Short mmCIF file of C-alpha atoms in Angstrom, two decimals:
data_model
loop_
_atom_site.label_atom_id
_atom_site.label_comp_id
_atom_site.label_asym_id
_atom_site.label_seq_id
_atom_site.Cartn_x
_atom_site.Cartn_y
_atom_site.Cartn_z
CA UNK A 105 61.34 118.49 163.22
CA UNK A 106 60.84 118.21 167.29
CA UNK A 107 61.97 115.47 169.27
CA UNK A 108 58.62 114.50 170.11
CA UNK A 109 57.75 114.26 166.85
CA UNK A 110 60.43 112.20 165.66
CA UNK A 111 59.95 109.55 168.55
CA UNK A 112 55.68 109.42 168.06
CA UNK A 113 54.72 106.15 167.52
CA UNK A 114 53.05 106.93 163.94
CA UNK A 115 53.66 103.29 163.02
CA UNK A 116 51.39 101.71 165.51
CA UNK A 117 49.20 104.37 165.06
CA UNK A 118 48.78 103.91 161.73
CA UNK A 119 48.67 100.28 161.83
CA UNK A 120 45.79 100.53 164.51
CA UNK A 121 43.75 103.40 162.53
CA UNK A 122 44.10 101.41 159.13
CA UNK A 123 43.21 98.10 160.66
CA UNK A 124 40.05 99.16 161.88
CA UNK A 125 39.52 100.79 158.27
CA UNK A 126 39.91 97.42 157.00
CA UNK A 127 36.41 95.62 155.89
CA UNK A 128 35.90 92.36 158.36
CA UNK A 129 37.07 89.86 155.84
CA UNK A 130 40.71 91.47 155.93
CA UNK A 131 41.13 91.05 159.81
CA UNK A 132 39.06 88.16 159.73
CA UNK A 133 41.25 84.89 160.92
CA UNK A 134 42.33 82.31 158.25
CA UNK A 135 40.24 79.71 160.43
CA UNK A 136 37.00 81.52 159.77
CA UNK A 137 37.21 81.58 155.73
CA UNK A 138 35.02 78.73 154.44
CA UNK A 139 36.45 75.50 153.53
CA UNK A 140 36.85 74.42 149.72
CA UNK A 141 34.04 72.10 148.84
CA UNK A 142 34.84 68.48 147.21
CA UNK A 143 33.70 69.48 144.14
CA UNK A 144 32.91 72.64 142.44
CA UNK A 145 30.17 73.50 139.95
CA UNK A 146 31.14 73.60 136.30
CA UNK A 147 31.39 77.20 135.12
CA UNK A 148 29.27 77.63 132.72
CA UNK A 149 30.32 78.83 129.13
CA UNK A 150 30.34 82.35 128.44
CA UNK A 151 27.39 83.51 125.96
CA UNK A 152 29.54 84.23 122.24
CA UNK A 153 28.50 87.74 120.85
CA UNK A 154 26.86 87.69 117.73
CA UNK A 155 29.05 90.37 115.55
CA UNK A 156 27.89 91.26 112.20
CA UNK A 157 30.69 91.76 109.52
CA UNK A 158 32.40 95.13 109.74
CA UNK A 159 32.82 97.89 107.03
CA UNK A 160 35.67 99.12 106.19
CA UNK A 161 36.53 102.51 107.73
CA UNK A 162 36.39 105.96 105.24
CA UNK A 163 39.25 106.97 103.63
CA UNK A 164 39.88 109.59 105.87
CA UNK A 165 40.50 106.72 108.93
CA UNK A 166 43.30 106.06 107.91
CA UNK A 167 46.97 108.10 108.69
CA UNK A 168 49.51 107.81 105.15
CA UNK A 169 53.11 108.52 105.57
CA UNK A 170 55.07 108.97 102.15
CA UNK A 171 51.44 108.02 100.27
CA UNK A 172 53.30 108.71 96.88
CA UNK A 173 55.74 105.34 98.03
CA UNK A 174 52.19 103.46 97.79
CA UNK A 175 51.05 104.66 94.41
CA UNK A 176 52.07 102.52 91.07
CA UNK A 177 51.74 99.34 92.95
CA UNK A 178 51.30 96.08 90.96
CA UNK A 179 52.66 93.49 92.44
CA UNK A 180 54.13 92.79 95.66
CA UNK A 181 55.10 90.33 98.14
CA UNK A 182 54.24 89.58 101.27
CA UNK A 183 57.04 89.46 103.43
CA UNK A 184 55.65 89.48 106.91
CA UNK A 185 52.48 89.22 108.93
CA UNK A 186 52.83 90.07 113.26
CA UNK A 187 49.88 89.34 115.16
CA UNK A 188 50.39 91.16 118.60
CA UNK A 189 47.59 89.99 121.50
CA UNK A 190 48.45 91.83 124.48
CA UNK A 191 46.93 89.99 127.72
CA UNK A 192 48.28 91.44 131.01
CA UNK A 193 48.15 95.68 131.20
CA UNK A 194 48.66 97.99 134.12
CA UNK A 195 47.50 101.73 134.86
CA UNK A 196 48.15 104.29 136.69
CA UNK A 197 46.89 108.09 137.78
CA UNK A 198 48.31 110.54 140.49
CA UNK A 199 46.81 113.88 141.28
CA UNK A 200 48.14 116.78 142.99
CA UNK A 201 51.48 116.62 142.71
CA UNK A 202 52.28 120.37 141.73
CA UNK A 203 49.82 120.98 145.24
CA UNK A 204 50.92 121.60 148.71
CA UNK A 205 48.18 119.86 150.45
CA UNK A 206 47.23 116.26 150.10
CA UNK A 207 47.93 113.91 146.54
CA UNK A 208 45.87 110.69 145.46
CA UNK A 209 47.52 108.01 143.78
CA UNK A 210 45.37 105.41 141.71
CA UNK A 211 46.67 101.84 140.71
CA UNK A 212 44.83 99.02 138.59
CA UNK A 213 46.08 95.61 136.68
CA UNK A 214 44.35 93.81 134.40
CA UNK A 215 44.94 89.97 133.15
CA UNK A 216 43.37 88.49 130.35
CA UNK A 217 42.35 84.70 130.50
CA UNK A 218 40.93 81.97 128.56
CA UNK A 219 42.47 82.27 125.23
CA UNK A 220 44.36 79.78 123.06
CA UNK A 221 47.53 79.84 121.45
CA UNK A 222 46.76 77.53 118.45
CA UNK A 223 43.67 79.89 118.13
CA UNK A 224 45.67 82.83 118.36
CA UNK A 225 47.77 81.65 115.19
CA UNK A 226 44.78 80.70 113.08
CA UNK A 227 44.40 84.43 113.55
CA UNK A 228 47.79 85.48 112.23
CA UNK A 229 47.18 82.91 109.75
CA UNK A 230 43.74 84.99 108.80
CA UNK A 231 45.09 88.05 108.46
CA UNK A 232 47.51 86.60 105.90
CA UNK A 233 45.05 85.19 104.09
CA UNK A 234 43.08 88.60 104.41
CA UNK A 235 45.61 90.74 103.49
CA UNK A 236 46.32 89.17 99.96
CA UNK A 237 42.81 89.10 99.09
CA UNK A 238 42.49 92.25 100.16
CA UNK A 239 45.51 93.30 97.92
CA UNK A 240 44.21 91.11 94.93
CA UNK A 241 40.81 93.13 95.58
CA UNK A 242 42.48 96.63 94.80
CA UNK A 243 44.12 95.08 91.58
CA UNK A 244 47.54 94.19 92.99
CA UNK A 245 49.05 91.02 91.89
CA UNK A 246 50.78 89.26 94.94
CA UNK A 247 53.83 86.70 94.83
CA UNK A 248 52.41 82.95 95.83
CA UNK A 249 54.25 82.40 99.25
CA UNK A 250 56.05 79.25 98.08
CA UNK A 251 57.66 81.13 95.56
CA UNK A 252 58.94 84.37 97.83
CA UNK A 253 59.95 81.42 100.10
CA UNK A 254 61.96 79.93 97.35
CA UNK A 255 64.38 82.64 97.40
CA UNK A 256 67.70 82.61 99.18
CA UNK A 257 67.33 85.44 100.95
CA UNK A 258 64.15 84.35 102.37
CA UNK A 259 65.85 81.73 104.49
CA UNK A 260 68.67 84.80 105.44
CA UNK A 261 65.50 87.04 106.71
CA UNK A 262 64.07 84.00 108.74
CA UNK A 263 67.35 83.13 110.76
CA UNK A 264 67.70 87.06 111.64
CA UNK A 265 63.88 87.00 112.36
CA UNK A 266 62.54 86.03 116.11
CA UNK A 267 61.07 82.99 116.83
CA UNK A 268 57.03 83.27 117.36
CA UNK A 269 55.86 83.12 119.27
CA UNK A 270 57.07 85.73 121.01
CA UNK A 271 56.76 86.93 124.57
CA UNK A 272 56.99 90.61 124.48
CA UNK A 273 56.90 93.27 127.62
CA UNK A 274 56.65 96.92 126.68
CA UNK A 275 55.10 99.77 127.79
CA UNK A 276 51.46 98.86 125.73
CA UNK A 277 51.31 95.48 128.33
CA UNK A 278 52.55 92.29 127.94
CA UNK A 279 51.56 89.99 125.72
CA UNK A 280 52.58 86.94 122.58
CA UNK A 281 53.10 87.81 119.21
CA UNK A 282 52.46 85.71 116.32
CA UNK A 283 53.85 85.11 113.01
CA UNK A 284 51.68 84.11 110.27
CA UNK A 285 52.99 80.39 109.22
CA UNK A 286 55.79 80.09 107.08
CA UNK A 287 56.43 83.94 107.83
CA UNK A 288 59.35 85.39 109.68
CA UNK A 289 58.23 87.94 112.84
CA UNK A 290 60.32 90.93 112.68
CA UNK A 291 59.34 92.62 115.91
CA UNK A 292 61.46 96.34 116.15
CA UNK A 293 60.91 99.72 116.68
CA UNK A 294 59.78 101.37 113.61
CA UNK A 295 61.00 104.99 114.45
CA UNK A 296 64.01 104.41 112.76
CA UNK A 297 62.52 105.21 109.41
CA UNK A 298 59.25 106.93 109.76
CA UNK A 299 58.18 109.71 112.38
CA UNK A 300 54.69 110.16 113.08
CA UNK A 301 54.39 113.83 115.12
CA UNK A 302 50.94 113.31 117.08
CA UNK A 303 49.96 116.73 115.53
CA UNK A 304 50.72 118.67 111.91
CA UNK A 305 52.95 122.07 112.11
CA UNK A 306 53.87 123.80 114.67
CA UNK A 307 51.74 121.75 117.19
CA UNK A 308 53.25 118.35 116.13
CA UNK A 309 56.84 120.16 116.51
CA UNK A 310 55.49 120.84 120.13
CA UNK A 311 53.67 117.31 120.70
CA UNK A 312 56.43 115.03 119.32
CA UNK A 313 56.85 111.72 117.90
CA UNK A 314 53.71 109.19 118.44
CA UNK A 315 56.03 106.11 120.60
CA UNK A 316 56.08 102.55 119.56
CA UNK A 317 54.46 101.17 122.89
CA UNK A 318 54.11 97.40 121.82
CA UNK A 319 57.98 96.82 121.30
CA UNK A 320 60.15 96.63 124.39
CA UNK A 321 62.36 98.99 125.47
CA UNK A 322 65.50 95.89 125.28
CA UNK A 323 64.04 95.76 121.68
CA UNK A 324 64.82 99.42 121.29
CA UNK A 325 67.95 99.88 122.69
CA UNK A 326 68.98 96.64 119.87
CA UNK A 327 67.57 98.35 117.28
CA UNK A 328 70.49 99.61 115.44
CA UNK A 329 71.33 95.54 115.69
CA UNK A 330 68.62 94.52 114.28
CA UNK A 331 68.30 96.58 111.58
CA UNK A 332 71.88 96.35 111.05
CA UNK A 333 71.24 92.46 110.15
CA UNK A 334 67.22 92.54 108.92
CA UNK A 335 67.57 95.37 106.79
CA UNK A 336 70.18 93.87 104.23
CA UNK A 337 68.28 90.72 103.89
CA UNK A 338 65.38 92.69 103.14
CA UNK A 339 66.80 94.29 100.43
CA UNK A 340 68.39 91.81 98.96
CA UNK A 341 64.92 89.88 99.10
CA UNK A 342 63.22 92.83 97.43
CA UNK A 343 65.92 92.76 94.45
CA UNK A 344 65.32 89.13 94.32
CA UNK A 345 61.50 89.03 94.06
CA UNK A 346 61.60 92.34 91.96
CA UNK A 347 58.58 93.96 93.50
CA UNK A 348 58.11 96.37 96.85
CA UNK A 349 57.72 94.16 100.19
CA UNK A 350 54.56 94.08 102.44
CA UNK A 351 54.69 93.99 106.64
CA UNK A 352 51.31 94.01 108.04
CA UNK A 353 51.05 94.72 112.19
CA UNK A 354 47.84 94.14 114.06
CA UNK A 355 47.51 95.28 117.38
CA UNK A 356 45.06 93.42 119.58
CA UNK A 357 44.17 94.92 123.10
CA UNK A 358 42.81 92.83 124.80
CA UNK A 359 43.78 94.56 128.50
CA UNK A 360 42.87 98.09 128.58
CA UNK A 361 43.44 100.24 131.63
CA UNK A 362 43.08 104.32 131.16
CA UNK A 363 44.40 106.42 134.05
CA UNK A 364 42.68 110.23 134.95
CA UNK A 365 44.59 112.93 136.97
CA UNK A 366 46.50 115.68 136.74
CA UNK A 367 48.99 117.79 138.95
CA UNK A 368 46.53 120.48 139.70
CA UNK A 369 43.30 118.18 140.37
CA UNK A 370 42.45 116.43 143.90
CA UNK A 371 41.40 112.95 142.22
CA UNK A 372 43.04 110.51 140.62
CA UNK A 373 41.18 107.17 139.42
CA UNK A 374 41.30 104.40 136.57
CA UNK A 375 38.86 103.21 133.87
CA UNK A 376 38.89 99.34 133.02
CA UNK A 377 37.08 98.42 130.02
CA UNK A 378 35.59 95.06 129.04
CA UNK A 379 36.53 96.06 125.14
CA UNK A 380 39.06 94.47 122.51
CA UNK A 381 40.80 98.05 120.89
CA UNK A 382 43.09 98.22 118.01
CA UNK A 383 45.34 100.87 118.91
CA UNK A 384 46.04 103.93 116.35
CA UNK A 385 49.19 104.25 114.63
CA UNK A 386 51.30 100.60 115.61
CA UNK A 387 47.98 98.45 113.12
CA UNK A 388 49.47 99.39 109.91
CA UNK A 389 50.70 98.31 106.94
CA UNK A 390 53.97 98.87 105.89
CA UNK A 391 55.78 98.98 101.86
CA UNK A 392 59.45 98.82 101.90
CA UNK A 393 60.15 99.88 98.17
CA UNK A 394 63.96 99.18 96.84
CA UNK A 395 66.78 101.10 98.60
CA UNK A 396 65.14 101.02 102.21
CA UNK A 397 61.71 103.56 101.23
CA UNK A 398 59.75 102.93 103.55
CA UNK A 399 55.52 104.29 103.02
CA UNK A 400 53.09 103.36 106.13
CA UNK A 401 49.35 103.54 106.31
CA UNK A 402 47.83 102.98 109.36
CA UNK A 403 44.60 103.45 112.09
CA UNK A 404 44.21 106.85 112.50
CA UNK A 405 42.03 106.80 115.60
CA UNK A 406 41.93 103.35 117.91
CA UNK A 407 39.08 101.07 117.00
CA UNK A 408 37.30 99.49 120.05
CA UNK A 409 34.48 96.70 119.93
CA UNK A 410 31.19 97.34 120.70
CA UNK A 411 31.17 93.76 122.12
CA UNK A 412 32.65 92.54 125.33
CA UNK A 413 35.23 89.91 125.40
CA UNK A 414 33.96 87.96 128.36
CA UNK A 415 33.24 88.67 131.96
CA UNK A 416 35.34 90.71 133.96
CA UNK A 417 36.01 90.49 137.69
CA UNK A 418 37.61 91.97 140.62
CA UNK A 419 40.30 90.14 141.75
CA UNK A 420 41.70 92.35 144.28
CA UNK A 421 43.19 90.56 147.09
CA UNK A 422 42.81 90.92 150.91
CA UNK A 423 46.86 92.11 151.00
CA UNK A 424 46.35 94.79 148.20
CA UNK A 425 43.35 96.51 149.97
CA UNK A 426 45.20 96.37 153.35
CA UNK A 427 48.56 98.13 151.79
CA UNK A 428 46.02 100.92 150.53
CA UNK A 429 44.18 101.63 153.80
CA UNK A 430 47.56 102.09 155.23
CA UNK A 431 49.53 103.77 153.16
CA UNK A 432 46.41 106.06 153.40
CA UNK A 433 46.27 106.09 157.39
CA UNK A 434 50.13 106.59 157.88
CA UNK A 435 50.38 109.69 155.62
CA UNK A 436 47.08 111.46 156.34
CA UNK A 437 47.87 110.80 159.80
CA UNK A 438 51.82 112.35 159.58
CA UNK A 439 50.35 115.04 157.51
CA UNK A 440 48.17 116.23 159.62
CA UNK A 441 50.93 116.28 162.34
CA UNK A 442 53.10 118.63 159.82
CA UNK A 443 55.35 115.44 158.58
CA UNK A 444 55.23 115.40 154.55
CA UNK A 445 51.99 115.34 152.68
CA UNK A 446 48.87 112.86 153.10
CA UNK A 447 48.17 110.56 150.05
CA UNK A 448 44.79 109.08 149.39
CA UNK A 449 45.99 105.43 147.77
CA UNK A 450 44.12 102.48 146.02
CA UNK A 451 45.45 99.43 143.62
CA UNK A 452 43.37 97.35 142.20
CA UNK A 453 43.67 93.79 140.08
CA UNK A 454 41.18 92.43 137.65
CA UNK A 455 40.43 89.39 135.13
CA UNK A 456 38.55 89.65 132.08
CA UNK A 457 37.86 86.25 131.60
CA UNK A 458 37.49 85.22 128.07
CA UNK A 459 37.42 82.69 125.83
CA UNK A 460 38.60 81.51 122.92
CA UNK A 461 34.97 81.77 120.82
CA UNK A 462 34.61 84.52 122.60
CA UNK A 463 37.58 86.06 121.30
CA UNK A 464 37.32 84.99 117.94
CA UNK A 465 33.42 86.25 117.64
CA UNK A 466 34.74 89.86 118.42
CA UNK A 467 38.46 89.70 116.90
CA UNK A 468 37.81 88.13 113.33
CA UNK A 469 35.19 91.02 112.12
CA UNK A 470 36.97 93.27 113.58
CA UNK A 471 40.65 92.68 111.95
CA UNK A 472 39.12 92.04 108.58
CA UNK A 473 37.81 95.37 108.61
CA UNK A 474 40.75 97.02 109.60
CA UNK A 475 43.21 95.31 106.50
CA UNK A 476 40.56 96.62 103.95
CA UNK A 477 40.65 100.08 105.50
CA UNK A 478 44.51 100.00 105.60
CA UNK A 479 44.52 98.52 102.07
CA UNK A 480 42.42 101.33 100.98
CA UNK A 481 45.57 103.68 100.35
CA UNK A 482 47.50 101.15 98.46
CA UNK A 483 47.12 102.06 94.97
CA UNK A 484 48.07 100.15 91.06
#
């Protein structure tokens, strides 16, 4: 690179092009914004979807893993029931990047507001309720809780268990996870026992293992812990209660942020979707049979509602648009001068402000459903 290069002022350049990129409001002084008024109008409540009951997805919906570990059934207990509500996501989408010329990068958050923890639970607490009737439905007797909890062992699985709820960080968003009451939350990384290829043959040799993106990657890395203590307890409750152990898993996502590029393509962008979407694969159902046999049955495609969950709004902030118009100015500007490679950028940062009816109009139908499609495989 030339000395005159090297000593341009690109900085000020770019700081002068990108400022007068900026829309008014971002140069504007802090004097001019208005003042807060002494009292603001009362928001008014959002309108609560009217969602009919759902059916239960075909047989073919749903993904078995070992389905002859689910046959025979007769009587089991229920051992554990993790609500997961994730409520803060982020996406991403570059384009270009295997191109010479110039790349576009593509940035959004999403936060989730208005909901209620004690709501929340009442959910967990649901899907318990939902899952033994469901159970009881297909002809499968199912242990009364008081009595599984009457075991010793029960109390040993509870004090290896987390505490719910739980604040969790992982690659699907952020989020709480719940325990249904008087169950313990075992929140770990399932591909320990069960791998899941994301296609059949030679394809799913090619394509790999499906990840477990709603359990941390700390929670990974400890997995040979945990299942080093959780594992024996389970066992030794299974022996005690004499019957194969149920772990249900829902999934709620309620922040959902879908990133398009690719290396060879000139665009990059983000989707954000006012939709609650049980993920494929991580809503499931798990049987833990005597000796550690593990069977799963779970979503085989994501299920999203056909109702929103509230109103969502751009939140992007004055800051966030003014690091994109220069980031922007800088490198189309040094690219254009031969220095590096121009990059169109943009970040973004939304709320889909919810509520708790809200939540529970669209949620309720739509986990219901999902336990009798899962329970569908289980067979006496």
């Amino acid at each position: 690179m030339s000395p005159s290069l090297l000593c341009f002022p690109w900085p000020a350049l770019a700081l002068s092009l990108g400022l007068s990129l900026l829309p008014s409001c971002a140069t504007a002084q802090p004097a001019a914004e208005a003042a807060p008024t002494a009292s603001s109008p009362a928001v008014a409540p959002l309108p609560v979807p009217q969602v009919a009951p759902l059916a239960a997805l075909p047989p073919d919906g749903v993904d078995v893993e070992e389905g002859r570990r689910l046959q025979g059934l007769t009587q089991v207990a229920i051992a554990g029931v993790a609500l997961y509500v994730v409520t803060e996501a982020e996406g991403g989408a570059s384009a270009g990047a295997a191109l010479h010329g110039g790349m576009a990068t593509a940035n959004t958050s999403l936060k989730v507001t208005g909901l209620d923890p004690l709501r929340l639970q009442a959910l967990a607490d649901l899907a318990r309720a939902r899952t033994e009737a469901a159970l009881v439905e297909r002809g499968i007797a199912v242990m009364p809780q008081a009595q599984l909890a009457a075991l010793p062992a029960f109390a040993e699985l509870q004090q290896v268990a987390d505490t719910a709820p739980l604040a969790f960080d992982a690659q699907g968003g952020k989020g709480q996870a719940y325990s249904a009451s008087g169950l313990p939350l075992l929140h770990r990384d399932e591909m320990a026992w069960l791998s899941r290829a994301s296609g059949t043959g030679l394809l799913g040799a090619m394509t790999g293992r499906f990840e477990d993106a709603y359990v941390a990657l700390g929670d990974k890395m400890s997995g040979g812990f945990k299942t080093g203590r959780v594992e024996p307890a389970l066992e030794r409750l299974g022996q005690q209660a004499g019957m194969p152990l149920v772990l249900v898993r829902l999934v709620l996502t309620a922040a959902q942020v879908q990133g398009s590029g690719s290396r060879w393509g000139f665009t990059a962008g983000t989707e954000t979707r006012n939709t609650l979407l049980m993920p494929a694969w991580t809503n499931r159902i798990l049987v833990r049979r005597s000796g550690g046999d593990y069977a799963r049955v779970s979503l085989k495609k994501g299920w999203a509602s056909e109702a929103g969950l509230g109103e969502l709004v751009d939140v992007t902030t004055t800051g966030q648009k003014a690091v994109s118009v220069l980031t922007t100015a800088f490198t189309l500007l040094a690219a254009a001068n031969g220095v590096g490679r121009g990059v169109s950028s943009s970040s973004q940062s939304y709320e889909l402000r919810s509520s708790p009816e809200v939540f529970d109009a669209v949620a309720t139908p739509q986990v219901e459903a999902t336990l009798a499609s899962l329970t569908q495989a289980l067979a006496p």
